[in-house]
Coordinates of C-alpha atoms in Angstrom, one line a residue:
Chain A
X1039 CA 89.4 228.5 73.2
X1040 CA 90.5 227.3 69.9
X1041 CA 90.5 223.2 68.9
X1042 CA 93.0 221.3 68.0
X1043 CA 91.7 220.9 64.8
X1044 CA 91.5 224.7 63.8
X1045 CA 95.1 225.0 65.5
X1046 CA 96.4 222.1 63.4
X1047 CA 95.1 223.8 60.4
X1048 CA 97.2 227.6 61.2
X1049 CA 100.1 225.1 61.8
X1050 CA 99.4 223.1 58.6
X1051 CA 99.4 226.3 57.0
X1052 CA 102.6 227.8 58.1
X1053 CA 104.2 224.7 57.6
X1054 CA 103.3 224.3 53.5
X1055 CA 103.3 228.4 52.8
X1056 CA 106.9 228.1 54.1
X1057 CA 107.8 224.7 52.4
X1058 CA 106.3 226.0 48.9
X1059 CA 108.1 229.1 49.0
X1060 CA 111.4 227.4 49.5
X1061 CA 110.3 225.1 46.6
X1062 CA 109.6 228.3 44.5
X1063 CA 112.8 229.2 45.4
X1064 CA 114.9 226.2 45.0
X1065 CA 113.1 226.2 41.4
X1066 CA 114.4 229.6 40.5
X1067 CA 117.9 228.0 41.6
X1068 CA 117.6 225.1 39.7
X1069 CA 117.1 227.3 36.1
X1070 CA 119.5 229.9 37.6
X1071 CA 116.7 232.7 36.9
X1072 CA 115.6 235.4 39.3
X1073 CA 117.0 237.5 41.8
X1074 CA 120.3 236.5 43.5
X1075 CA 118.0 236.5 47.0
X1076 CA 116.9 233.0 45.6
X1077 CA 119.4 231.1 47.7
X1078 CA 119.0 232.9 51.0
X1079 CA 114.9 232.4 50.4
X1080 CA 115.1 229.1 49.8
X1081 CA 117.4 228.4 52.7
X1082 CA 115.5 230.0 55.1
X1083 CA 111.9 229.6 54.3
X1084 CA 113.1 225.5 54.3
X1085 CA 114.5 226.3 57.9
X1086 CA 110.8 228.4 59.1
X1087 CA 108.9 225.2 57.4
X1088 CA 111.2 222.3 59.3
X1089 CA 110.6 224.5 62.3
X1090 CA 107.0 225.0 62.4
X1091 CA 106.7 221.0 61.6
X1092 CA 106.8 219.6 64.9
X1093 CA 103.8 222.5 65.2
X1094 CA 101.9 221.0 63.0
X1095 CA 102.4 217.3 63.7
X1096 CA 101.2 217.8 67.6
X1097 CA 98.5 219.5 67.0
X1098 CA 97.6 216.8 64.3
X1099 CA 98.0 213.9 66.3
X1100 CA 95.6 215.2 69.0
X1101 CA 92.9 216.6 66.7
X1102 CA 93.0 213.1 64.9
X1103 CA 90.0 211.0 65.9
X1104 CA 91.5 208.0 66.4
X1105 CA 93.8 206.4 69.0
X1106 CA 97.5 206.3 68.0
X1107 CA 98.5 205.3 64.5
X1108 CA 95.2 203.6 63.7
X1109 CA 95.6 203.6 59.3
X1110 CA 97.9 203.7 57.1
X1111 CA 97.7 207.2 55.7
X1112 CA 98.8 207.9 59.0
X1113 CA 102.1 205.8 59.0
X1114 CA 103.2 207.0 55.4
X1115 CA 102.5 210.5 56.3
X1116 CA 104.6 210.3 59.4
X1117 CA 107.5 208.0 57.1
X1118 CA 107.3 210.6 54.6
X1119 CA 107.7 213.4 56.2
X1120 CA 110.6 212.0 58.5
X1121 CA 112.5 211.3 55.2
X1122 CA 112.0 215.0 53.9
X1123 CA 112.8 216.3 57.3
X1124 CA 116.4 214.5 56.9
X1125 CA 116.8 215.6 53.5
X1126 CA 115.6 219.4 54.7
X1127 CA 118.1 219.3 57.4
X1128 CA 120.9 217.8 55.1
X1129 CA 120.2 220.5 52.7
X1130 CA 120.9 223.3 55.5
X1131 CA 123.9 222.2 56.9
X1132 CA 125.0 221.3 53.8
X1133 CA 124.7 225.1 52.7
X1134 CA 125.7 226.4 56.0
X1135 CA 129.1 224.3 55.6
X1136 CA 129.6 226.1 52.5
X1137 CA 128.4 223.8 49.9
X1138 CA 127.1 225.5 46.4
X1139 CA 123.7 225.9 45.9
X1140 CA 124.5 223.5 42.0
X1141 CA 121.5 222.1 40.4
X1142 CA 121.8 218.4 42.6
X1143 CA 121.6 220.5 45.5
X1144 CA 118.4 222.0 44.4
X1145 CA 116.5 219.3 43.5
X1146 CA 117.6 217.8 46.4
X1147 CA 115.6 221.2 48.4
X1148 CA 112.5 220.5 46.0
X1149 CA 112.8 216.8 46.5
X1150 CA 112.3 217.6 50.1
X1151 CA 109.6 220.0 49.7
X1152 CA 107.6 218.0 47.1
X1153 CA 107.8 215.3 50.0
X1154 CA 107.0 217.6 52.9
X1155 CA 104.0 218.8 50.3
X1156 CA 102.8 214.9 49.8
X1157 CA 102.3 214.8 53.2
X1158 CA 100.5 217.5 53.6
X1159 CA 98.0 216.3 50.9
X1160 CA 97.6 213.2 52.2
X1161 CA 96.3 214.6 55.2
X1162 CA 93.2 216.0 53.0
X1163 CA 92.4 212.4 51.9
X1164 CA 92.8 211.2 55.7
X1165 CA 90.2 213.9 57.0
X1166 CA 87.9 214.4 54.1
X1167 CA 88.8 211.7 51.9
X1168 CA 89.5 213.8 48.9
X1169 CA 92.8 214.4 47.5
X1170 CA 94.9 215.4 44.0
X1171 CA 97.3 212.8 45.2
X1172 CA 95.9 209.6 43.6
X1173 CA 98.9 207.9 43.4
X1174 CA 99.4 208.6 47.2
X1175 CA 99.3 204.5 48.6
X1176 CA 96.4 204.3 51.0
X1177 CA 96.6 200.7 52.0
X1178 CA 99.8 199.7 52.4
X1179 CA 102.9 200.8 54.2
X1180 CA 105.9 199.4 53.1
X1181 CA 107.6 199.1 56.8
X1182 CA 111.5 197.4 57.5
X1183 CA 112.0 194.6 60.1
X1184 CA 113.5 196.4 63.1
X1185 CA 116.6 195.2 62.2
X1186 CA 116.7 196.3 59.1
X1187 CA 115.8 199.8 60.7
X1188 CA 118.3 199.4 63.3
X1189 CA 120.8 198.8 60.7
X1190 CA 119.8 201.8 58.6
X1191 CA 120.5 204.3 61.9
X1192 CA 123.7 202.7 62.1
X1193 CA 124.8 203.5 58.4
X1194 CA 123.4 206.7 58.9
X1195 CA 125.1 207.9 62.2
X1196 CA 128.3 206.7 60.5
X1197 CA 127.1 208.5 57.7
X1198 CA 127.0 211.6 59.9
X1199 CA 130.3 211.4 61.7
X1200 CA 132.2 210.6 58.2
X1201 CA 130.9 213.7 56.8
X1202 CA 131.5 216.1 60.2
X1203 CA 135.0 214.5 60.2
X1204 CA 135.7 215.4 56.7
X1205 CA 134.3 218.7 57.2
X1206 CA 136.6 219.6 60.0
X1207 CA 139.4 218.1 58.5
Chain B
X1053 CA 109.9 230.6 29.2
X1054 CA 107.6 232.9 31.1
X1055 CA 104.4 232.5 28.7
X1056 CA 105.4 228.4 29.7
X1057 CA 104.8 228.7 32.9
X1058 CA 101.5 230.7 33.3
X1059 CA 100.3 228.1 30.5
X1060 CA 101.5 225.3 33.2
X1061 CA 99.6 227.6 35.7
X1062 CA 96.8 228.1 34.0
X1063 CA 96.4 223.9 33.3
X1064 CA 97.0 223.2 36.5
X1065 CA 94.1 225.8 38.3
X1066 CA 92.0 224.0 35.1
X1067 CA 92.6 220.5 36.0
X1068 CA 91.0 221.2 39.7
X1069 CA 87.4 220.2 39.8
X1070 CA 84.7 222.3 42.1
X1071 CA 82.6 220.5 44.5
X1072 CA 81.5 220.9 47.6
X1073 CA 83.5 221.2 50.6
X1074 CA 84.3 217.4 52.8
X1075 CA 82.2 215.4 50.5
X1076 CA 83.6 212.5 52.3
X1077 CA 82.5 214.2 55.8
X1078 CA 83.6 215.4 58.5
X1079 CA 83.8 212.8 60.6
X1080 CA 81.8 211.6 64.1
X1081 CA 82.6 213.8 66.4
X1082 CA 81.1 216.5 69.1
X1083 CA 80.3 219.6 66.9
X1084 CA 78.3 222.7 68.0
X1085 CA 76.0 222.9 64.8
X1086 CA 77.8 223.9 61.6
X1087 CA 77.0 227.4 59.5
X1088 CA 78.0 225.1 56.4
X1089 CA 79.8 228.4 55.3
X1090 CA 77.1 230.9 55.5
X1091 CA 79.4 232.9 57.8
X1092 CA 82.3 233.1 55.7
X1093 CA 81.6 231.8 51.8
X1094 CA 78.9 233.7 50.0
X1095 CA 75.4 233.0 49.3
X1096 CA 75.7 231.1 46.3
X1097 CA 77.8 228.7 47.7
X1098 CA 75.3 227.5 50.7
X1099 CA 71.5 226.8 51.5
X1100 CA 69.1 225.9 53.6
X1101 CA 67.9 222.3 53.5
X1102 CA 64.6 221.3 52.7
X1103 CA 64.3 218.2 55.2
X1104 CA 61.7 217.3 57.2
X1105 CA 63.3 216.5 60.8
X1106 CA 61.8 215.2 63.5
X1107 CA 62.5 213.9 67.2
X1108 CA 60.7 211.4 68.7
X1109 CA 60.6 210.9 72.6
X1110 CA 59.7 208.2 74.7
X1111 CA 56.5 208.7 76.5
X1112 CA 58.3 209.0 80.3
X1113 CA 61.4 210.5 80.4
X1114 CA 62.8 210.0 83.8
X1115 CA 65.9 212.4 85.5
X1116 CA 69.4 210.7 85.0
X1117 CA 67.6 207.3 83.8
X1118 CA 68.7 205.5 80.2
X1119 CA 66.0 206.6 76.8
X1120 CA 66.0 206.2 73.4
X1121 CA 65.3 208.9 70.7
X1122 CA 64.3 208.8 67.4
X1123 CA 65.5 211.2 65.2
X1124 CA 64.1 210.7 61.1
X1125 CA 65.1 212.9 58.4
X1126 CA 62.6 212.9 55.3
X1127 CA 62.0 214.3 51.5
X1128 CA 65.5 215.3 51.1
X1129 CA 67.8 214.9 48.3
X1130 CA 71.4 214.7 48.9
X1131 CA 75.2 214.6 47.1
X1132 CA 75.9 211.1 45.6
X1133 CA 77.7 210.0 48.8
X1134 CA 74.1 209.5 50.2
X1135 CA 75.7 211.1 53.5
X1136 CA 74.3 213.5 55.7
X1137 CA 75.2 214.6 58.6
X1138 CA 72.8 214.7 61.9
X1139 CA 73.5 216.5 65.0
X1140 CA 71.6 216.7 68.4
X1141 CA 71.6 220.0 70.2
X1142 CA 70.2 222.1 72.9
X1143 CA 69.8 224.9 71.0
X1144 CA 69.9 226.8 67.9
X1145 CA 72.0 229.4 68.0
X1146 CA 75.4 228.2 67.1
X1147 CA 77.1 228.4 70.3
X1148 CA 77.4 226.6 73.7
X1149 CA 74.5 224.4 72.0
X1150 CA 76.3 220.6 73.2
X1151 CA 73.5 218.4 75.0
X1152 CA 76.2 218.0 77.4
X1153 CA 75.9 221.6 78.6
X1154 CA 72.2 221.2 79.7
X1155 CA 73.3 217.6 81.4
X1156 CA 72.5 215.1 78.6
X1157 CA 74.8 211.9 77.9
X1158 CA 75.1 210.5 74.4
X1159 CA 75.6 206.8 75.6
X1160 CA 75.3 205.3 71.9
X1161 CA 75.2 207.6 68.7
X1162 CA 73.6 206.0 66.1
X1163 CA 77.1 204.8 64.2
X1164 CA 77.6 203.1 67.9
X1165 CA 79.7 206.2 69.4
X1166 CA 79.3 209.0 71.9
X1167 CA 79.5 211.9 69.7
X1168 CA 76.5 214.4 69.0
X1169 CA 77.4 214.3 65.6
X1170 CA 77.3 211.9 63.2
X1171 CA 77.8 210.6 59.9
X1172 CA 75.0 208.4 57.9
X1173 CA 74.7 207.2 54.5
X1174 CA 71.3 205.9 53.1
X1175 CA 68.9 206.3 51.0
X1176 CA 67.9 209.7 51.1
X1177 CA 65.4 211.3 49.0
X1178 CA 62.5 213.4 48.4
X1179 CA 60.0 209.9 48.9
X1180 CA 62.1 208.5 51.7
X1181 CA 62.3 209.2 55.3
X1182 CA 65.2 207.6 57.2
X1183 CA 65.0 207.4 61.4
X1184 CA 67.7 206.7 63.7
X1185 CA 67.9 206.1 67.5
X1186 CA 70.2 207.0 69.6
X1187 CA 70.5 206.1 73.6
X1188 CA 71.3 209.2 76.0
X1189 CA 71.2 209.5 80.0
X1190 CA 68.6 212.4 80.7
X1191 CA 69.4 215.5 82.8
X1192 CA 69.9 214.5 86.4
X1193 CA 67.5 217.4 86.8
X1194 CA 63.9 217.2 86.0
X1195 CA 62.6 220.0 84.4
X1196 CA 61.4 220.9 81.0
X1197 CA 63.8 221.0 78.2
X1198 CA 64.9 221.4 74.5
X1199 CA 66.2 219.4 71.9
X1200 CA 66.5 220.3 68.5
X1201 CA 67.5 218.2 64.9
X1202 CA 70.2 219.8 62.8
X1203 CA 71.5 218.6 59.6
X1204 CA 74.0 219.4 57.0
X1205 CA 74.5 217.3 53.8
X1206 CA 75.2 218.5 49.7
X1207 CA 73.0 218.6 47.0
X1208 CA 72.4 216.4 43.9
X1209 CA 73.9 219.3 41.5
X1210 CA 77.1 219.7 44.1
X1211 CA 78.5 222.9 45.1
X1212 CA 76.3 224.1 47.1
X1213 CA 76.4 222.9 51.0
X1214 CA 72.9 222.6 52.7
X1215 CA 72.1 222.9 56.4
X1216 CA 68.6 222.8 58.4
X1217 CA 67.7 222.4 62.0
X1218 CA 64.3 221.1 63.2
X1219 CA 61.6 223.4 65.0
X1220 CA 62.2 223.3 68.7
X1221 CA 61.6 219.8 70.4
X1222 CA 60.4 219.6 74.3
X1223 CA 60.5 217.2 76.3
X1224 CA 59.1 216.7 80.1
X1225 CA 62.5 215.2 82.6
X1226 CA 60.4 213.5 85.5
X1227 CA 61.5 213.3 89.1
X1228 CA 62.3 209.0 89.5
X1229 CA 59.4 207.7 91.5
X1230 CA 61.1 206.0 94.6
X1231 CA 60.4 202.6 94.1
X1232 CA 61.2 202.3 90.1
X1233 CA 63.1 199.4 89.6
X1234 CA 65.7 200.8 87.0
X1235 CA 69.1 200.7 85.5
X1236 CA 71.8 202.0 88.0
X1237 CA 73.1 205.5 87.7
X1238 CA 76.4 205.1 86.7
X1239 CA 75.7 201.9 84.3
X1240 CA 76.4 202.2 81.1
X1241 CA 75.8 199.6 78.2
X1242 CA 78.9 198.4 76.2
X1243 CA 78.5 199.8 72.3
X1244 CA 81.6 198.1 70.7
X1245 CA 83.1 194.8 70.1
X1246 CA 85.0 192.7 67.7
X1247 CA 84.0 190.4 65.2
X1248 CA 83.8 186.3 66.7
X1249 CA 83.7 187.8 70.3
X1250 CA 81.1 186.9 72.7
X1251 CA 80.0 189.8 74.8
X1252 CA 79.5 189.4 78.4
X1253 CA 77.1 192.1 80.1
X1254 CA 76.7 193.0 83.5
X1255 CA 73.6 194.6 84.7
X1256 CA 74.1 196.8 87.8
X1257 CA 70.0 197.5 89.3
X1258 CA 68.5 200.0 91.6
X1259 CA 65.4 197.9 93.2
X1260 CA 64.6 195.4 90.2
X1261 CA 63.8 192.0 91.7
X1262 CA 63.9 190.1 88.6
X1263 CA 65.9 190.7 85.5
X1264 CA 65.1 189.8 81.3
X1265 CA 66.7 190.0 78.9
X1266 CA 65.8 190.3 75.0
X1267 CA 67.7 190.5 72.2
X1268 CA 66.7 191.4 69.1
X1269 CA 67.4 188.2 66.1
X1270 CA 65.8 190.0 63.0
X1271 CA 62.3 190.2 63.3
X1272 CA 62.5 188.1 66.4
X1273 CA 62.7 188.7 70.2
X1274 CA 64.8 186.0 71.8
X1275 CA 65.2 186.0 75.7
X1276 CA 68.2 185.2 76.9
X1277 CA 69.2 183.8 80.2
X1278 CA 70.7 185.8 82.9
X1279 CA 73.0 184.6 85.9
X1280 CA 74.0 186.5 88.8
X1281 CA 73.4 190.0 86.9
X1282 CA 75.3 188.5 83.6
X1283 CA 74.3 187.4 80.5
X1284 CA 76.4 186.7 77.2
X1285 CA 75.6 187.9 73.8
X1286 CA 76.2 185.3 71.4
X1287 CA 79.9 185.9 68.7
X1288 CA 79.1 187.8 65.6
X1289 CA 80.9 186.5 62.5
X1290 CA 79.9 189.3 60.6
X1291 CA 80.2 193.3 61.1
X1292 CA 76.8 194.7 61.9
X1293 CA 74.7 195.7 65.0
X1294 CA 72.4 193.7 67.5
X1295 CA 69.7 195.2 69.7
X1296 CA 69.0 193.9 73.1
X1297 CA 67.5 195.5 76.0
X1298 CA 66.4 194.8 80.0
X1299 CA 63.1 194.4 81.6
X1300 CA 63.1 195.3 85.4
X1301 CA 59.8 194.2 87.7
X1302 CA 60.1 195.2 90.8
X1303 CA 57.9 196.9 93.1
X1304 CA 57.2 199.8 91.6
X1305 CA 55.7 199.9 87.8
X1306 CA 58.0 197.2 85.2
X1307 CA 60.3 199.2 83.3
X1308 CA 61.6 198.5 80.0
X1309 CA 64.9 200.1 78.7
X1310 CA 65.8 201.1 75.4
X1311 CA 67.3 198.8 72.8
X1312 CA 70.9 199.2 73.6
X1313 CA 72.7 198.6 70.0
X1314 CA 76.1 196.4 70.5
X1315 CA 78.2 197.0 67.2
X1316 CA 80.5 194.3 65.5
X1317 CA 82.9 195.8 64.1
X1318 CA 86.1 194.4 62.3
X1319 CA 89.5 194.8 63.7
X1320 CA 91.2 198.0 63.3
X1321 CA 94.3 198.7 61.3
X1322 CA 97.5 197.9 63.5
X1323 CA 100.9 198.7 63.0
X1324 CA 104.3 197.7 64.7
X1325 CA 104.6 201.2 66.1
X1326 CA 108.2 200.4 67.4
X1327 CA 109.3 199.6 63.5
X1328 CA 107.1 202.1 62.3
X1329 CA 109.5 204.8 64.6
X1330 CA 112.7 203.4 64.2
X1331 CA 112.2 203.2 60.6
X1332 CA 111.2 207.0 60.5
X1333 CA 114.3 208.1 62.7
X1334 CA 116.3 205.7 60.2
X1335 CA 115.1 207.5 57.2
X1336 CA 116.0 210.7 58.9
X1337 CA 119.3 209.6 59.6
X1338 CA 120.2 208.5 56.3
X1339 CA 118.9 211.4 54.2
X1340 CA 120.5 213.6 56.2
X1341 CA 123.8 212.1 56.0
X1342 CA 123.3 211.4 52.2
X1343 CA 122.9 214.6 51.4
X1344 CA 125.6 215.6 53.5
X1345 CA 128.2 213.2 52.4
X1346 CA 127.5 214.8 48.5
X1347 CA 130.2 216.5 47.5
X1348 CA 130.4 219.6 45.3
X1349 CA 129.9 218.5 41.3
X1350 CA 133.2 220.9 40.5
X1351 CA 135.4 220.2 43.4
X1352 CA 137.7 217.7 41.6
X1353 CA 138.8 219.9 38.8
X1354 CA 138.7 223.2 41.5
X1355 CA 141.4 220.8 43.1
X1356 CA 142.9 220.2 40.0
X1357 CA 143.4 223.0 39.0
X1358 CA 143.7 225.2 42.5
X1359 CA 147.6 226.7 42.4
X1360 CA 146.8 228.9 44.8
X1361 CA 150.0 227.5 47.1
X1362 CA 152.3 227.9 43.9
X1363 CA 151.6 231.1 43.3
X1364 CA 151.7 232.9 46.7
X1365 CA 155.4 230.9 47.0
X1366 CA 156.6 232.6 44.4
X1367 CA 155.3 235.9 44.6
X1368 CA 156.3 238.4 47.4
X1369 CA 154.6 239.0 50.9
X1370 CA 153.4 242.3 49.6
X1371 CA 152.9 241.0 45.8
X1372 CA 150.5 238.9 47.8
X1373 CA 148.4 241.0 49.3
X1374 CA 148.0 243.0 45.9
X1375 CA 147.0 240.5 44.3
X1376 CA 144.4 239.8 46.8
X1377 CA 143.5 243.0 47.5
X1378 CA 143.1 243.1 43.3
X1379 CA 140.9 240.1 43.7
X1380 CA 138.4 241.9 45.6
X1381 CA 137.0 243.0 42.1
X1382 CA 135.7 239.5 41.6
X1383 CA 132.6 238.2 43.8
X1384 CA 134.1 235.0 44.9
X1385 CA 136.9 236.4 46.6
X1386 CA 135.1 239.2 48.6
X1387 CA 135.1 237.5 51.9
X1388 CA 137.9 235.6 51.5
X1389 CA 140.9 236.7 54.2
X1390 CA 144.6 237.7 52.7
X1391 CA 146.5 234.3 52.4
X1392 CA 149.2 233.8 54.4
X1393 CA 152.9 234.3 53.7
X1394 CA 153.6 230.4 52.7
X1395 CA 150.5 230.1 51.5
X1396 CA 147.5 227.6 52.5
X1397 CA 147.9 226.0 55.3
X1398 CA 148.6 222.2 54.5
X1399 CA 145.3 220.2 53.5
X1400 CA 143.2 223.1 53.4
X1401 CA 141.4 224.2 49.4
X1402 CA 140.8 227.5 48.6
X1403 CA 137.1 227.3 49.3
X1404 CA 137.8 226.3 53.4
X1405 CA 140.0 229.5 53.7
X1406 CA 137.7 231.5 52.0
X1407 CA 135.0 230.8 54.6
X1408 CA 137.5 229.9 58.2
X1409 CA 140.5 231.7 56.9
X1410 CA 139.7 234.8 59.3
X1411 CA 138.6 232.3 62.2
X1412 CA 142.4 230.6 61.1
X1413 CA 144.7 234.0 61.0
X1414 CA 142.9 234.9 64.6
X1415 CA 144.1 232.0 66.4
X1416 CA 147.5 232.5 64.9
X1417 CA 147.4 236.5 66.4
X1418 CA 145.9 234.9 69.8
X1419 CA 149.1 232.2 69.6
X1420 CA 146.8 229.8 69.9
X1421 CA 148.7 228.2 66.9

């Protein structure tokens, strides 16, 4: 029988190791040094990482102490890495579409692992309290009105379908 | 460039500072008793605490019936947190060592939970002993039994985690004389409220005739009136603990219970979890399609400058395969299909055919266009 907590933490694991390779990776792109397997690293360890999230978030929510979303570490982990899973994903289709692997589409693949990573640490300052991230907000949660949230899906959904139209076009 | 980045390395692996592993804890919970890293780390970084532990038992210890125990933890110096960490178990070995597994009930930890394991801060040190009680339902079964101490905490210096477990603790579980009047099997105190909330109890009795109540007000034992099995604990405007407990006379002997500990507590952290959802699917949404609706930085000038169409118009059918075939040389064109006789299909850029050019000419073969 293995816990929650020890299974969160093989989850956790696979999660960052595959999020910081593609970060390596997506670095190397950025200078244009290293091997030409760069791009097809970077890709794919970003898509073993977004896979192995849902893992990881699971098993954290039931090996969490607490009821529910009971602090705010909690909230900004879960808006963070919702924000770097959309970027993540936008990356990938983005590349499987075609689209070059330039230097905004890069840092676009760090941004998303440097967020993915954040989240991560912040889970060390919810469960032992100590954490490199100092700047990481532990109060406060900066949360839209629904309506501004509803209003956000829309733009993005319309987003979405402009960009699938134009592709197939 | 190299040499800059094992310097940044190098800074980065100096800027990280070595302490002791969870210096903020753990965390309550129900833990078998920790090796503090003895089975893993090496010697160096773990030891074995020099605390004095002790359990204290209450002089009758009835089967399935409501005690206290006092647990005290001396001549120990800890981490600057002050925190140590206590655990009650049944035995020492590591493993299948929950009092839950020989019958016990943690009713109230002494934080005001239900876990064997708990967190404390205060002030430990090598004059100082600091006790703790905590409420548990004995084994429905009498018999004799074992309970032992175990702690875990850091050390002044840091870096080295400390555990210790007490020597073996027994205790006597009585059969329940018939007549006692007592608590009723299934009753359990309540441990937690909110701050400016008056508590109402119910008491639930097995042969008690009469009923008190006292509640502990500082040094002072009130007694507080009860009505029909209830009572009500005055609002607390501040967070903190008060004790209370029962007296039951009956006929058999008057029993006394344990101080049951009622923790005010300040309202948790709340979130609108709806808002908190749709703003995380929202954020999903939008990043996503930001990042797809980005469009190449070069694609203007590549359309610019892209006379592919011209060229194939003017050259022949076969010119046009050579010089696609000749193209193969350079990297970009290697998967890119042989262009058709009049050229691009209208609307489409050089970089589409290169990657659904072949999916294109197929459907034309098939007559599907």
């Amino acid at each position: 029988m293995i816990s929650s907590g020890t299974l969160h933490v093989i989850s956790t694991e696979l999660t960052v190791g595959m999020f910081a390779l593609s970060g390596v990776a997506f670095l190397l792109c950025l200078l244009q040094k290293g091997p030409i397997s760069r791009e097809a690293v970077a890709h794919w360890a970003l898509l073993g990482g977004l896979l192995a999230t849902p893992l990881a978030i699971f098993t954290g929510i039931n090996a969490s102490p607490g009821d529910g979303l009971d602090n705010p570490l909690l909230a900004n982990k879960m808006l963070l890495s919702m924000t770097s899973a959309g970027l993540a994903i936008g990356v990938l289709v983005r590349r499987k579409r075609g689209g070059d692997v330039d230097s905004r589409h890069a840092g676009i693949g760090m941004v998303s692992v440097a967020l993915m990573l954040t989240t991560a640490g912040m889970g060390g300052e919810y469960s032992r309290s100590e954490t490199l991230l100092f700047f990481v907000p532990k109060d406060t949660v900066f949360l839209f009105p629904i309506w501004a949230s509803v209003i956000l899906i829309i733009l993005g959904l319309a987003i979405l379908g402009k960009s699938a139209i134009e592709h197939r076009s | 460039m190299r040499l800059k980045i094992v310097v940044v390395l190098i800074l980065l692996v100096l800027s990280t500072t070595i302490s002791t592993a969870n210096p903020g804890g753990k965390g309550d919970d129900v833990r078998s008793r920790d090796c503090a890293g003895s089975c893993h780390a090496s010697s160096s970084s773990n030891g074995i605490s020099t605390a004095i532990l002790d359990i204290h038992f209450p002089d009758e210890v009835y089967a399935g019936l409501l005690i206290e125990v006092q647990t005290s933890v001396g001549e120990v110096e800890v981490s600057s947190t002050n925190m140590v960490g206590l655990a009650l178990l049944i035995n020492s070995d590591g493993a299948k060592d929950l009092p839950a597994n020989e019958g016990w009930e943690i009713i109230t930890d002494p934080n005001g939970g239900t876990n064997n394991y708990v967190e404390i801060s205060d002030s430990f040190s090598s004059q100082n002993t600091v006790n703790r009680s905590w409420t548990l339902r004995a084994p429905s079964e009498p018999g004799i039994y074992e309970l032992y101490l175990a702690v875990q905490h850091g050390t002044p210096e840091g870096g080295v985690a400390m555990s210790g477990i007490s020597e073996i603790n027994t205790v006597f579980v009585e059969e329940v004389p018939e007549n006692l009047p007592r608590l009723a099997d299934d009753w359990k105190p309540t441990n937690v409220r909110g701050i400016g909330e008056e508590t109402t109890i119910t008491i639930e009795t097995i042969n008690a005739e009469s009923i008190t109540v006292e509640l502990m007000n500082g040094a002072e034992i009130v007694t507080i009136p009860v009505e029909d099995n209830q009572f009500i604990i005055p609002a607390s405007v501040n967070p903190g603990i008060v004790q209370w407990r029962v007296i039951l006379e009956g006929e058999g002997p008057t029993q006394t219970s344990p101080w049951f500990r009622l923790t005010a507590q300040e309202p948790g952290w709340e979130i609108d979890e709806t808002a908190l959802y749709l703003q995380g699917i929202a954020m999903f949404l939008l990043f996503a399609g930001l990042v797809l609706m980005r469009r190449p930085a070069g694609e203007d000038i590549v359309k610019n400058y892209d006379n592919t169409a011209d060229i194939s118009v003017e050259i022949t059918p076969a010119q046009s395969v050579e010089v696609v075939s000749n193209s193969t040389e350079t990297e970009d064109a290697i998967s890119s299909p042989p262009l058709p006789e009049d050229g691009l299909p209208a609307g489409w850029t050089m970089e589409q055919w290169e990657y659904y050019g072949q999916e294109h000419l197929e459907k034309i073969s098939r007559g599907e266009i």
